[in-house]
Amino acid sequence: MDLAYSDAEEEFRGRLREWLAAELPRLPERPDPLDWPGRRAYDCGWQRRLYDAGYGHVHWDASPTQRLIFLEETERAGAPYVGANFVGLLHAGPTIAAEGTPEQRARWLEPVLRGDEVWCQGFSEPGAGSDLASLRTRAVRDGDAYVVTGQKIWTSHAEVADWCELLVRTDPDGPRHRGISWLALPMDAPGVTVRPLRTLAGSTEFAELFLDEVRVPVANRVGEENDGWRVTMVTLSFERGTAFVGEVVACRRLLGELARTARENGRWDDPALRRRLGRLSAGFLALWRLTQRNVSEAQATGGVPGVGGSVFKLHYSHARQELYDTAAEVLGPDALDLGREWNLDRLSSLSYTIAAGTSQIQRNIVAERILGLPKGR
Amino acid sequence: MDFRLSQDQRDLVRGIRELLAGRFGRDALRAAVDEPGRLDRGLWKELGDAGLFALRLPEDEGGVGLGLPEAVLLFEEAGRWLVPGPLVATHGAAGSVPGAAEGLTVVTEVSGEGLVPWLDAADVVRGDATGAVAVRSVDPLTPLHRVPGAGGWAPEAVLLTAAEQVGTAAWATEAAVSHARQREQFGQVIGGFQAVKHLCAGMLVRTELARAAVHGAAVTGDPVEIAGAKLLADEAAVANARDCLQVHGGMGFTWEADVHLHLKRAWVRAALVLPGDRAAEEVAAAL
Ligand SMILES: Cc1cc2nc3c(=O)[nH]c(=O)nc-3n(C[C@H](O)[C@H](O)[C@H](O)COP(=O)(O)OP(=O)(O)OC[C@H]3O[C@@H](n4cnc5c(N)ncnc54)[C@H](O)[C@@H]3O)c2cc1C
């Protein structure tokens, strides 16, 4: 039980803090949340600055502790978050780093870190969301390529992505979990059509993906043929285990802002509201401690985060939604004004209990894999 | 930074767990319930010998010389086994009240809410207990008196009480899961029903969150973090005990099942020391 950072880690923090203080005033305004091409350019630009300053690798190669410090400091300083680079930096990249061949790592990792290439995630299909293993998109081997046909849906950032981590069925006759492979699909390949979907927040942050006899080189397969389910579990454990961690720090900052606003507009005098903010604050601090413990455990077992990520995600996704509901209480009538970024974020947060595995699915995982209760329907 | 338990800390937990399993297992617990108000002085002394009270006293004062992180681990175990008595107050008195460190003296304290547990059994009462009136306590294992005045709470007492609550939260999760794996209805174990599974998963999430909070607060010693940890631990203990009762069905509603004992103790701990609303106010004030 040790929360102290080493001298070297504190030195890393100090350098980062100085760099952020110098760099942030030079940043342009982040484009409108509805302008995805603009956001891509902005998010990649930020990633490039990080890379040039030696922080591009922090999500993978740095020690997990350095990553925690990075998240704390960037959030504290109000620096941009990963944005359009979410998939590449936080789960496709880490998956390739963990499961890819040396050639694959050499091909794909550096461009993500430099902010040159953006990834998206083509896992879900119209008929395969929670039941991901029932996916039907087919890949038929033809020489040194797979010919891929099918449809994906809710693919975040597909409009602006260069690559897609794509799950395909390579053996239609085998057991469901055994016939899947994990491919890197170039989004500009002939036969790929992206049709933006509008979210309830009015944004086109995700899309439908139509794949019509798309040729994907066999060399783009990460992991063995038909062993894609195992690779997928690695991807999902990064997605659930570590990808949202930085946002916890953001929530703590937002809570501070909310308390300030409430003190200014008089709502702080309402004890019920004050206590609600206090409860939320205790919860977010505890989530950070839980993260530190999960990271310590992952560090001790060498890399891929464990099912503790589901415990984290369950509480986090609900707490974040409650945070925005409380914010609406603090803001009063202003909560209906979409001109305020708060309110767009509130709408987006409605997805937190659905995306990356619904809360119901996370509860199944906790019950079956941590508590050992029987599988059932 | 390595926020896992160290080997020494794991050994410490194993030690107290073995002691309590041998000395305060289910039969002893039920015997204690049948003799309300009687405090087992022999057990008290053994807990003293095991270092529960002297844990944080420096070694040159006859203590064990460990810190809050180790103390919360021991108190989580004490909470899990539902050990009766004013453990937190006696621990807090070690070093200032003779005999407390060794488990020879039972020390109780007037709580911030104007309640005193174990007044009749205690050798020493800290705070002003004049005018104390006996209450018919909801918890058969915690006799209570009400007093006119009220005191405050030492942050460390708040944290150790929170640790006991984590013990109850963890016990309730394990008890619910073990029942759900055995009890059959509709031709299958009830743990296969998703409605039951999801209750259990929720219990684990509350426990782990509260435990992370208590451990974090034990390391930093920060009073606001301690208040937040108490808040989460109270919620975890009370909600988990309720859910555990639900998973046990009619059996859970009987005096014979232990669930009610944990729920009642969780209520008492929640109300005696920095109750929820006050804890929430303390955390909010720091925002
Ligand atoms: C904002 C957003 C971004 C997303 N981004 C991506 C992306 O980039 N790439 C990608 O591949 N996917 C993405 N998704 C898809 C997401 O992973 C799925 O929506 C999610 O897994 C749920 O699947 P579904 O929508 O088909 O819901 P369904 O599986 O149809 O579930 C509907 C309801 O039934 C419940 N349910 C289903 N099965 C069970 C069960 N066994 N037990 C109990 N309840 C059950 C669910 O909890 C839910 O409440 C995104 C989704 C959102 C909202």
XYZ file of C-alpha atoms and ligand atoms in Angstrom:
717
model
C 0.000 0.000 0.000
C 2.286 2.717 -1.207
C 1.067 5.803 -3.031
C 4.367 7.656 -3.069
C 5.946 8.310 -6.432
C 9.701 7.856 -6.781
C 12.058 10.808 -7.203
C 12.461 9.960 -10.873
C 8.686 9.931 -11.301
C 8.308 13.235 -9.493
C 11.015 14.662 -11.723
C 9.047 13.446 -14.742
C 5.996 15.216 -13.316
C 7.905 18.450 -12.813
C 9.269 18.497 -16.355
C 5.862 17.690 -17.805
C 4.205 20.400 -15.753
C 6.683 22.992 -17.015
C 6.277 21.873 -20.581
C 2.477 22.042 -20.350
C 2.605 25.524 -18.861
C 4.686 26.709 -21.801
C 2.807 24.808 -24.482
C -0.857 25.227 -23.627
C -1.130 28.998 -24.151
C 0.049 28.397 -27.716
C -2.742 25.966 -28.545
C -5.493 27.058 -30.906
C -9.145 26.735 -29.921
C -10.495 23.172 -30.273
C -12.949 23.045 -33.205
C -16.659 22.594 -32.721
C -17.627 19.098 -31.517
C -19.682 18.623 -34.667
C -16.687 19.268 -36.947
C -14.922 15.891 -36.961
C -12.362 16.619 -39.678
C -11.430 19.758 -37.767
C -11.212 17.783 -34.560
C -9.080 15.125 -36.176
C -6.601 17.757 -37.290
C -6.623 19.345 -33.865
C -6.280 16.089 -31.905
C -3.500 14.812 -34.171
C -1.754 18.164 -33.905
C -1.756 17.848 -30.138
C -0.494 14.280 -30.317
C 2.333 15.490 -32.606
C 3.358 18.125 -30.063
C 3.430 15.478 -27.372
C 5.502 13.232 -29.607
C 8.008 15.949 -30.441
C 8.395 16.724 -26.756
C 9.053 13.061 -25.939
C 5.628 12.283 -24.446
C 4.111 10.499 -27.442
C 4.847 7.063 -26.032
C 3.430 7.670 -22.628
C 0.341 5.505 -23.074
C 2.398 2.374 -23.863
C 6.094 2.378 -23.307
C 6.273 4.530 -20.244
C 5.764 2.832 -16.907
C 2.102 2.635 -15.910
C 2.929 5.000 -13.087
C 4.300 7.585 -15.510
C 1.078 7.261 -17.428
C -0.929 8.017 -14.295
C 1.194 11.085 -13.681
C 0.759 12.110 -17.307
C -3.018 11.841 -16.996
C -3.054 13.748 -13.719
C -0.933 16.567 -15.044
C -2.554 16.950 -18.451
C -5.981 17.026 -16.855
C -4.916 19.394 -14.121
C -3.531 21.769 -16.722
C -6.657 21.488 -18.851
C -4.737 20.001 -21.798
C -6.684 18.274 -24.606
C -7.601 14.621 -24.163
C -6.942 11.944 -26.812
C -10.148 12.714 -28.788
C -10.048 11.170 -32.265
C -6.957 9.209 -31.235
C -8.881 7.255 -28.615
C -8.867 3.898 -30.404
C -5.346 4.109 -31.813
C -3.683 5.292 -28.643
C -5.722 3.506 -26.030
C -6.669 0.107 -27.405
C -5.751 -0.744 -31.017
C -2.189 0.436 -30.433
C -1.750 -1.367 -27.109
C -3.201 -4.525 -28.690
C -0.696 -4.422 -31.541
C 2.073 -3.688 -29.057
C 1.056 -6.760 -27.040
C 0.055 -9.177 -29.809
C 1.589 -7.947 -33.077
C 4.677 -9.210 -34.862
C 7.782 -7.000 -34.914
C 6.877 -5.923 -38.475
C 3.344 -5.032 -37.422
C 4.576 -3.040 -34.490
C 7.034 -1.224 -36.729
C 4.350 -0.467 -39.316
C 1.511 0.764 -37.143
C 2.679 2.067 -33.806
C 4.876 4.981 -34.763
C 2.283 6.724 -36.994
C -0.252 6.600 -34.168
C 2.229 8.054 -31.730
C 3.206 10.806 -34.208
C -0.434 11.728 -34.748
C -0.218 10.781 -38.436
C -2.780 7.982 -38.444
C -6.132 7.607 -36.755
C -7.800 4.280 -35.943
C -11.373 3.195 -35.442
C -12.949 0.045 -34.027
C -15.066 -2.219 -36.241
C -16.304 -4.778 -33.756
C -20.093 -4.288 -33.443
C -22.569 -5.245 -36.137
C -26.287 -4.570 -36.376
C -26.979 -8.088 -35.104
C -23.925 -8.418 -32.858
C -23.533 -5.833 -30.094
C -23.396 -7.331 -26.627
C -23.252 -10.733 -28.273
C -20.121 -9.790 -30.158
C -19.157 -13.384 -30.913
C -22.198 -13.733 -33.161
C -20.642 -11.382 -35.726
C -21.183 -12.294 -39.360
C -18.837 -10.160 -41.457
C -17.074 -12.772 -43.610
C -13.442 -12.958 -44.641
C -12.560 -15.534 -47.288
C -8.925 -16.289 -47.968
C -7.824 -15.592 -51.558
C -4.057 -15.994 -51.999
C -2.295 -13.517 -49.743
C -5.455 -11.521 -49.017
C -8.768 -11.881 -47.231
C -11.864 -10.835 -49.137
C -14.123 -9.167 -46.595
C -17.866 -8.617 -46.926
C -20.286 -7.430 -44.266
C -21.456 -4.517 -42.195
C -20.266 -2.815 -39.028
C -22.122 -0.232 -36.986
C -21.544 2.458 -34.320
C -17.949 2.718 -35.508
C -16.610 5.755 -33.638
C -14.521 8.246 -35.664
C -14.870 6.088 -38.797
C -15.348 9.216 -40.899
C -11.852 10.416 -40.153
C -9.995 7.141 -39.578
C -7.142 5.672 -41.640
C -7.282 2.196 -40.099
C -9.879 0.022 -38.503
C -9.364 -2.802 -36.006
C -11.792 -5.159 -37.672
C -13.268 -8.409 -36.441
C -14.203 -10.885 -39.162
C -15.389 -14.460 -39.320
C -12.741 -16.592 -41.001
C -14.345 -19.937 -40.177
C -18.124 -19.940 -40.576
C -18.423 -23.613 -39.575
C -16.374 -23.712 -36.367
C -17.570 -22.807 -32.848
C -18.605 -19.122 -32.652
C -15.656 -17.968 -30.593
C -13.145 -19.980 -32.583
C -13.773 -18.709 -36.102
C -12.933 -15.019 -35.613
C -9.839 -13.094 -36.731
C -8.559 -9.586 -35.890
C -7.517 -7.554 -38.969
C -6.115 -4.088 -39.607
C -8.320 -2.705 -42.371
C -7.130 0.280 -44.419
C -10.130 2.600 -44.548
C -9.282 3.795 -48.078
C -9.406 0.275 -49.575
C -11.840 -0.151 -52.492
C -15.195 -1.500 -51.284
C -15.211 0.389 -47.942
C -18.173 2.747 -47.541
C -18.647 4.914 -44.468
C -22.096 6.304 -43.793
C -22.146 8.669 -40.805
C -24.755 8.060 -38.113
C -26.052 10.941 -36.085
C -25.885 10.461 -32.322
C -28.532 11.821 -29.992
C -26.095 14.634 -29.260
C -26.362 15.637 -32.920
C -22.785 14.644 -33.682
C -21.525 12.246 -36.333
C -18.984 10.747 -33.977
C -19.841 7.255 -35.194
C -20.850 5.643 -38.489
C -22.002 2.578 -40.313
C -19.322 0.744 -42.232
C -20.212 -1.255 -45.350
C -17.627 -3.724 -46.604
C -18.077 -5.061 -50.104
C -15.430 -7.563 -51.175
C -12.661 -5.533 -49.594
C -9.198 -7.082 -50.035
C -7.143 -7.026 -46.840
C -3.625 -8.483 -46.917
C -3.190 -11.579 -44.747
C -0.158 -9.786 -43.295
C -2.624 -7.379 -41.626
C -3.933 -10.116 -39.353
C -2.909 -9.659 -35.712
C -2.742 -13.015 -33.952
C -3.403 -16.357 -35.601
C -6.260 -17.073 -37.984
C -9.395 -17.990 -35.989
C -7.680 -16.890 -32.764
C -9.133 -13.406 -32.988
C -11.420 -13.804 -29.985
C -8.445 -14.056 -27.673
C -6.890 -10.961 -29.270
C -10.257 -9.222 -28.895
C -10.238 -9.930 -25.175
C -6.869 -8.180 -24.993
C -8.321 -5.181 -26.843
C -11.380 -5.079 -24.596
C -9.318 -5.319 -21.456
C -7.386 -2.229 -22.534
C -10.601 -0.508 -23.544
C -12.335 -1.222 -20.244
C -9.298 -1.378 -18.057
C -7.343 1.735 -18.794
C -8.903 3.803 -21.560
C -11.238 5.816 -19.341
C -8.787 6.419 -16.565
C -7.852 9.944 -17.600
C -11.465 10.982 -17.572
C -11.682 10.388 -13.842
C -9.225 13.199 -13.311
C -11.321 15.325 -15.661
C -14.399 14.589 -13.577
C -12.657 15.802 -10.454
C -11.770 19.032 -12.214
C -15.354 19.455 -13.432
C -16.632 18.907 -9.903
C -14.432 21.734 -8.698
C -15.821 24.003 -11.435
C -19.365 23.005 -10.530
C -18.821 23.828 -6.882
C -17.502 27.259 -7.914
C -20.520 27.875 -10.117
C -22.878 26.765 -7.368
C -21.227 29.128 -4.887
C -21.649 31.965 -7.384
C -25.263 31.355 -8.315
C -26.526 30.639 -4.815
C -27.326 26.951 -5.244
C -24.591 26.009 -2.822
C -27.021 26.996 -0.035
C -29.087 23.910 -0.805
C -27.720 21.212 1.534
C -29.074 18.344 -0.575
C -27.194 19.583 -3.611
C -24.032 20.236 -1.607
C -24.100 16.709 -0.225
C -24.666 15.269 -3.641
C -21.540 17.042 -4.836
C -19.688 15.762 -1.775
C -20.757 12.188 -2.465
C -19.705 12.455 -6.095
C -16.362 13.861 -5.093
C -15.735 10.993 -2.666
C -16.666 8.551 -5.440
C -14.301 10.029 -8.007
C -11.427 10.119 -5.563
C -12.108 6.462 -4.743
C -12.160 5.662 -8.472
C -8.708 7.188 -8.753
C -7.474 5.050 -5.871
C -9.042 1.993 -7.532
C -7.167 2.908 -10.693
C -3.912 3.137 -8.814
C -4.547 -0.313 -7.411
C -5.511 -1.785 -10.795
C -2.389 -0.273 -12.335
C -0.232 -1.672 -9.536
C -1.700 -5.096 -10.177
C -1.262 -4.885 -13.957
C 2.307 -3.732 -13.430
C 3.018 -6.696 -11.206
C 1.575 -9.207 -13.658
C 3.200 -7.616 -16.688
C 0.934 -5.565 -18.880
C -2.608 -6.405 -19.874
C -5.139 -5.079 -17.333
C -7.326 -7.641 -15.555
C -11.083 -7.874 -14.991
C -10.743 -5.163 -12.340
C -11.446 -2.894 -15.291
C -15.064 -4.011 -15.278
C -15.397 -3.031 -11.626
C -13.994 0.374 -12.502
C -16.143 0.855 -15.583
C -19.356 -0.073 -13.790
C -18.984 2.587 -11.153
C -17.370 5.145 -13.418
C -20.040 5.116 -16.135
C -22.853 5.645 -13.643
C -20.960 8.208 -11.583
C -20.168 10.221 -14.689
C -23.823 10.314 -15.708
C -24.785 11.391 -12.207
C -22.172 14.108 -12.365
C -23.865 15.609 -15.400
C -27.301 15.309 -13.849
C -26.012 17.164 -10.816
C -24.457 19.726 -13.120
C -27.856 20.276 -14.697
C -29.220 20.960 -11.226
C -26.489 23.488 -10.572
C -26.908 25.183 -13.949
C -30.700 25.406 -13.729
C -32.276 26.686 -16.956
C -28.800 26.971 -18.532
C -28.798 23.168 -18.635
C -31.045 23.379 -21.697
C -28.628 25.523 -23.685
C -26.654 23.431 -26.156
C -24.368 26.413 -26.672
C -22.621 25.329 -23.502
C -20.182 22.460 -23.943
C -21.279 21.021 -20.597
C -24.626 20.138 -22.030
C -23.243 18.436 -25.111
C -21.019 16.436 -22.798
C -24.065 15.566 -20.750
C -25.743 14.127 -23.834
C -22.599 12.201 -24.776
C -22.341 10.726 -21.304
C -25.601 8.867 -21.874
C -23.549 6.392 -23.908
C -21.185 5.497 -21.067
C -23.354 2.698 -19.734
C -23.706 1.269 -23.271
C -20.453 1.689 -25.199
C -17.487 -0.611 -24.513
C -19.836 -3.214 -23.034
C -23.148 -2.313 -21.362
C -23.455 -2.224 -17.592
C -25.474 -5.432 -17.746
C -22.643 -7.166 -19.607
C -20.061 -5.789 -17.162
C -22.122 -7.181 -14.275
C -22.142 -10.573 -15.950
C -18.357 -10.389 -16.274
C -17.887 -9.437 -12.632
C -20.288 -12.134 -11.458
C -18.855 -14.911 -13.608
C -15.151 -14.121 -13.808
C -14.512 -12.543 -10.422
C -17.185 -14.078 -8.207
C -17.303 -17.429 -9.992
C -21.084 -17.590 -10.340
C -22.320 -19.962 -13.038
C -22.804 -18.836 -16.600
C -26.459 -18.541 -17.411
C -28.877 -16.694 -19.575
C 4.000 3.609 -6.179
C 2.696 0.116 -5.575
C -0.792 0.210 -4.127
C -1.073 -3.536 -3.561
C -0.702 -5.029 -0.109
C 2.890 -5.838 0.799
C 3.829 -9.344 1.878
C 4.013 -8.196 5.511
C 0.559 -6.711 5.246
C -0.854 -9.904 3.773
C 0.745 -11.898 6.583
C -0.779 -9.555 9.134
C -4.242 -10.119 7.651
C -3.744 -13.867 7.618
C -2.694 -13.800 11.274
C -5.713 -11.915 12.577
C -8.031 -13.927 10.353
C -6.725 -17.167 11.804
C -7.017 -15.803 15.312
C -10.618 -14.704 14.802
C -11.653 -17.857 12.966
C -10.417 -19.897 15.915
C -11.523 -17.614 18.678
C -14.643 -15.868 17.336
C -16.143 -18.209 14.764
C -19.831 -18.656 14.164
C -20.563 -20.508 17.444
C -18.881 -17.806 19.513
C -20.744 -15.132 17.597
C -24.102 -16.769 18.247
C -23.202 -17.337 21.889
C -22.434 -13.635 22.204
C -25.819 -12.803 20.711
C -27.454 -14.953 23.386
C -25.713 -13.008 26.148
C -26.245 -9.380 25.203
C -24.185 -6.807 27.066
C -21.480 -9.231 28.180
C -18.078 -8.436 26.775
C -15.640 -11.329 26.418
C -12.609 -10.083 28.353
C -10.589 -13.109 27.370
C -11.006 -12.300 23.701
C -10.245 -8.657 24.438
C -6.936 -9.652 25.978
C -6.114 -11.924 23.058
C -6.812 -9.113 20.627
C -4.504 -6.980 22.752
C -1.793 -9.667 22.631
C -2.225 -9.830 18.839
C -1.460 -6.108 18.707
C -4.845 -4.794 17.649
C -4.800 -1.996 20.226
C -1.063 -1.258 20.415
C -0.540 -1.494 16.686
C 0.265 2.161 16.097
C 2.122 2.809 19.361
C 5.874 3.191 18.854
C 7.912 0.140 19.740
C 9.793 1.943 22.512
C 6.426 2.540 24.185
C 5.597 -1.142 24.014
C 3.640 -0.902 20.778
C 3.976 -2.598 17.417
C 5.100 0.547 15.605
C 2.945 0.098 12.521
C 0.736 2.679 10.844
C -2.784 3.436 9.721
C -2.546 1.213 6.612
C -1.932 -1.823 8.803
C -4.610 -0.712 11.266
C -7.294 -0.549 8.574
C -6.431 -4.081 7.512
C -6.922 -5.408 11.026
C -10.121 -3.458 11.553
C -11.523 -4.709 8.271
C -11.058 -8.230 9.628
C -12.590 -7.330 12.978
C -15.548 -5.887 11.086
C -15.874 -8.941 8.914
C -16.102 -11.211 11.990
C -18.461 -8.821 13.742
C -16.229 -8.661 16.833
C -18.270 -6.888 19.548
C -16.997 -4.109 21.780
C -15.591 -0.579 21.523
C -12.550 -1.648 19.506
C -11.931 1.689 17.851
C -12.118 3.708 21.084
C -9.808 1.299 22.889
C -7.332 1.388 20.024
C -7.450 5.190 20.138
C -6.789 5.155 23.891
C -3.703 2.921 23.677
C -0.780 4.868 25.063
C -2.887 7.304 27.065
C -5.185 5.030 29.075
C -3.239 2.426 31.082
C -4.013 -1.116 30.058
C -5.743 -0.176 26.819
C -2.794 -1.170 24.644
C -2.603 -4.600 26.246
C -6.311 -5.307 26.020
C -6.696 -5.223 29.809
C -8.828 -2.092 29.841
C -11.984 -1.563 27.827
C -12.336 2.055 26.761
C -15.448 3.588 25.266
C -16.132 7.066 24.042
C -19.042 9.484 23.735
C -19.677 9.617 20.017
C -20.204 12.778 18.051
C -23.897 11.980 17.881
C -24.479 11.814 21.628
C -24.447 8.031 21.861
C -22.151 5.801 23.897
C -21.681 2.144 23.047
C -20.815 -0.403 25.742
C -21.086 2.080 28.604
C -21.760 -0.515 31.296
C -19.020 -2.891 30.221
C -16.334 -0.242 29.805
C -13.674 0.480 32.430
C -12.988 3.966 31.145
C -15.302 6.403 29.386
C -13.842 9.241 27.370
C -16.030 12.301 27.052
C -18.873 13.411 29.279
C -21.396 10.635 29.854
C -23.353 12.249 32.698
C -27.064 11.830 32.314
C -26.689 8.731 30.126
C -29.934 6.880 29.476
C -30.008 3.300 28.216
C -31.407 2.768 24.713
C -32.878 -0.526 23.499
C -30.195 -0.954 20.870
C -31.108 -2.169 17.413
C -27.865 -4.153 17.342
C -27.980 -7.044 19.856
C -24.175 -6.904 19.987
C -23.847 -3.170 20.695
C -25.501 -1.864 23.877
C -26.124 1.885 23.586
C -26.730 4.830 25.892
C -27.891 8.255 24.877
C -26.214 11.298 26.477
C -27.228 14.968 26.358
C -23.927 16.357 25.065
C -22.076 15.403 21.905
C -18.474 15.333 20.831
C -16.526 15.259 17.610
C -14.669 12.524 15.801
C -10.951 11.927 15.515
C -10.175 11.310 11.835
C -8.481 8.056 12.737
C -11.557 6.772 14.547
C -13.599 7.644 11.471
C -11.231 5.733 9.236
C -11.072 2.624 11.418
C -14.853 2.542 11.633
C -14.939 2.799 7.852
C -12.542 -0.141 7.685
C -14.930 -2.207 9.827
C -17.703 -1.282 7.393
C -15.594 -2.606 4.516
C -15.370 -5.834 6.483
C -19.132 -6.094 6.573
C -19.414 -5.191 2.891
C -16.945 -7.935 1.999
C -18.590 -10.479 4.298
C -21.989 -9.750 2.781
C -20.655 -10.215 -0.751
C -19.041 -13.527 0.089
C -22.063 -14.791 2.004
C -24.417 -13.871 -0.835
C -22.200 -15.496 -3.457
C -21.756 -18.670 -1.460
C -25.503 -18.967 -0.854
C -26.207 -18.243 -4.526
C -23.936 -21.094 -5.536
C -25.753 -23.621 -3.366
C -29.412 -22.740 -3.203
C -31.468 -24.289 -6.010
C -34.793 -23.111 -7.363
C -36.471 -23.877 -10.692
C -34.005 -26.716 -11.097
C -30.817 -24.670 -11.034
C -28.658 -22.770 -8.556
C -30.008 -19.266 -8.098
C -26.553 -17.831 -8.862
C -27.240 -18.682 -12.500
C -30.131 -16.199 -12.575
C -29.010 -12.902 -13.907
C -31.110 -10.905 -11.461
C -29.192 -12.543 -8.611
C -25.838 -12.311 -10.365
C -26.257 -8.617 -10.937
C -27.045 -8.018 -7.263
C -23.821 -9.834 -6.375
C -21.763 -7.931 -8.948
C -23.074 -4.657 -7.546
C -21.981 -5.759 -4.084
C -18.464 -6.461 -5.266
C -18.211 -3.090 -6.990
C -19.295 -1.254 -3.822
C -16.847 -3.249 -1.715
C -13.875 -2.667 -3.973
C -14.579 1.025 -4.342
C -14.922 1.480 -0.585
C -11.828 -0.598 0.087
C -9.757 1.432 -2.366
C -11.028 4.580 -0.675
C -10.202 3.333 2.826
C -6.746 2.144 1.827
C -6.028 5.406 0.024
C -7.144 7.445 3.021
C -5.038 5.278 5.325
C -1.944 6.053 3.276
C -2.533 9.793 2.928
C -4.178 10.354 6.331
C -6.010 13.285 4.763
C -9.160 14.142 6.793
C -11.250 14.920 3.707
C -10.241 11.689 2.032
C -11.073 9.908 5.299
C -14.542 11.472 5.363
C -15.104 10.354 1.765
C -13.947 6.846 2.608
C -16.398 6.665 5.520
C -19.210 7.770 3.260
C -18.500 5.059 0.690
C -17.851 2.393 3.304
C -21.132 3.126 5.094
C -23.006 2.878 1.834
C -21.252 -0.339 0.884
C -21.872 -1.985 4.262
C -25.530 -1.062 4.509
C -26.459 -1.698 0.879
C -24.520 -4.961 0.727
C -26.077 -6.282 3.911
C -29.507 -5.498 2.497
C -28.712 -7.155 -0.830
C -27.264 -10.147 0.983
C -30.530 -10.482 2.871
C -32.429 -10.352 -0.408
C -30.278 -13.104 -1.920
C -30.981 -15.274 1.143
C -34.735 -14.883 0.717
C -36.935 -15.941 3.651
C -34.001 -17.630 5.312
C -32.265 -14.258 5.434
C -35.140 -12.710 7.362
C -34.757 -15.096 10.301
C -32.910 -14.450 13.557
C -30.901 -17.610 12.850
C -29.208 -16.200 9.781
C -26.325 -13.815 10.506
C -27.270 -11.274 7.862
C -29.354 -9.120 10.203
C -26.489 -8.873 12.665
C -24.264 -7.371 9.990
C -26.941 -4.994 8.773
C -27.660 -3.757 12.283
C -24.001 -3.285 13.089
C -23.543 -1.428 9.814
C -26.343 0.939 10.820
C -24.762 1.510 14.213
C -21.302 2.212 12.779
C -22.813 4.517 10.176
C -24.660 6.553 12.805
C -22.106 6.583 15.637
C -19.147 8.035 13.823
C -19.351 10.804 11.201
C -22.746 9.921 9.706
C -23.295 10.195 5.956
C -24.686 13.699 5.634
C -21.918 15.171 7.732
C -19.284 13.238 5.833
C -20.755 14.485 2.559
C -20.659 18.055 3.881
C -16.996 17.667 4.844
C -16.076 16.445 1.396
C -18.178 19.125 -0.301
C -16.595 21.874 1.805
C -13.219 20.938 0.341
C -14.424 21.352 -3.250
C -21.246 6.177 -28.376
C -20.982 4.778 -28.801
C -19.807 4.482 -29.427
C -19.554 3.193 -29.857
N -18.387 2.974 -30.531
C -18.165 1.744 -31.032
C -17.026 1.512 -31.827
O -16.218 2.410 -32.062
N -16.842 0.292 -32.344
C -17.699 -0.736 -32.103
O -17.441 -1.826 -32.568
N -18.811 -0.555 -31.360
C -19.065 0.669 -30.825
N -20.196 0.890 -30.091
C -21.155 -0.202 -29.930
C -21.255 -0.746 -28.538
O -20.131 -1.533 -28.243
C -22.581 -1.530 -28.456
O -23.620 -0.590 -28.593
C -22.725 -2.252 -27.144
O -21.794 -3.301 -27.038
C -24.147 -2.798 -26.937
O -24.588 -3.537 -28.030
P -26.004 -3.210 -28.730
O -26.035 -1.750 -28.981
O -26.168 -4.129 -29.845
O -27.081 -3.476 -27.616
P -27.769 -4.880 -27.329
O -26.714 -5.913 -27.207
O -28.861 -5.096 -28.285
O -28.367 -4.598 -25.895
C -29.605 -3.903 -25.704
C -29.958 -3.986 -24.223
O -30.056 -5.346 -23.836
C -29.178 -5.633 -22.784
N -28.589 -6.953 -22.931
C -28.066 -7.540 -24.036
N -27.574 -8.750 -23.761
C -27.781 -8.949 -22.449
C -27.493 -10.001 -21.552
N -26.843 -11.103 -21.912
N -27.860 -9.835 -20.269
C -28.493 -8.713 -19.836
N -28.791 -7.694 -20.635
C -28.435 -7.810 -21.923
C -28.086 -4.570 -22.877
O -27.456 -4.360 -21.634
C -28.872 -3.368 -23.335
O -29.466 -2.761 -22.224
C -20.475 2.165 -29.636
C -21.676 2.460 -28.981
C -21.926 3.750 -28.556
C -23.222 4.031 -27.870
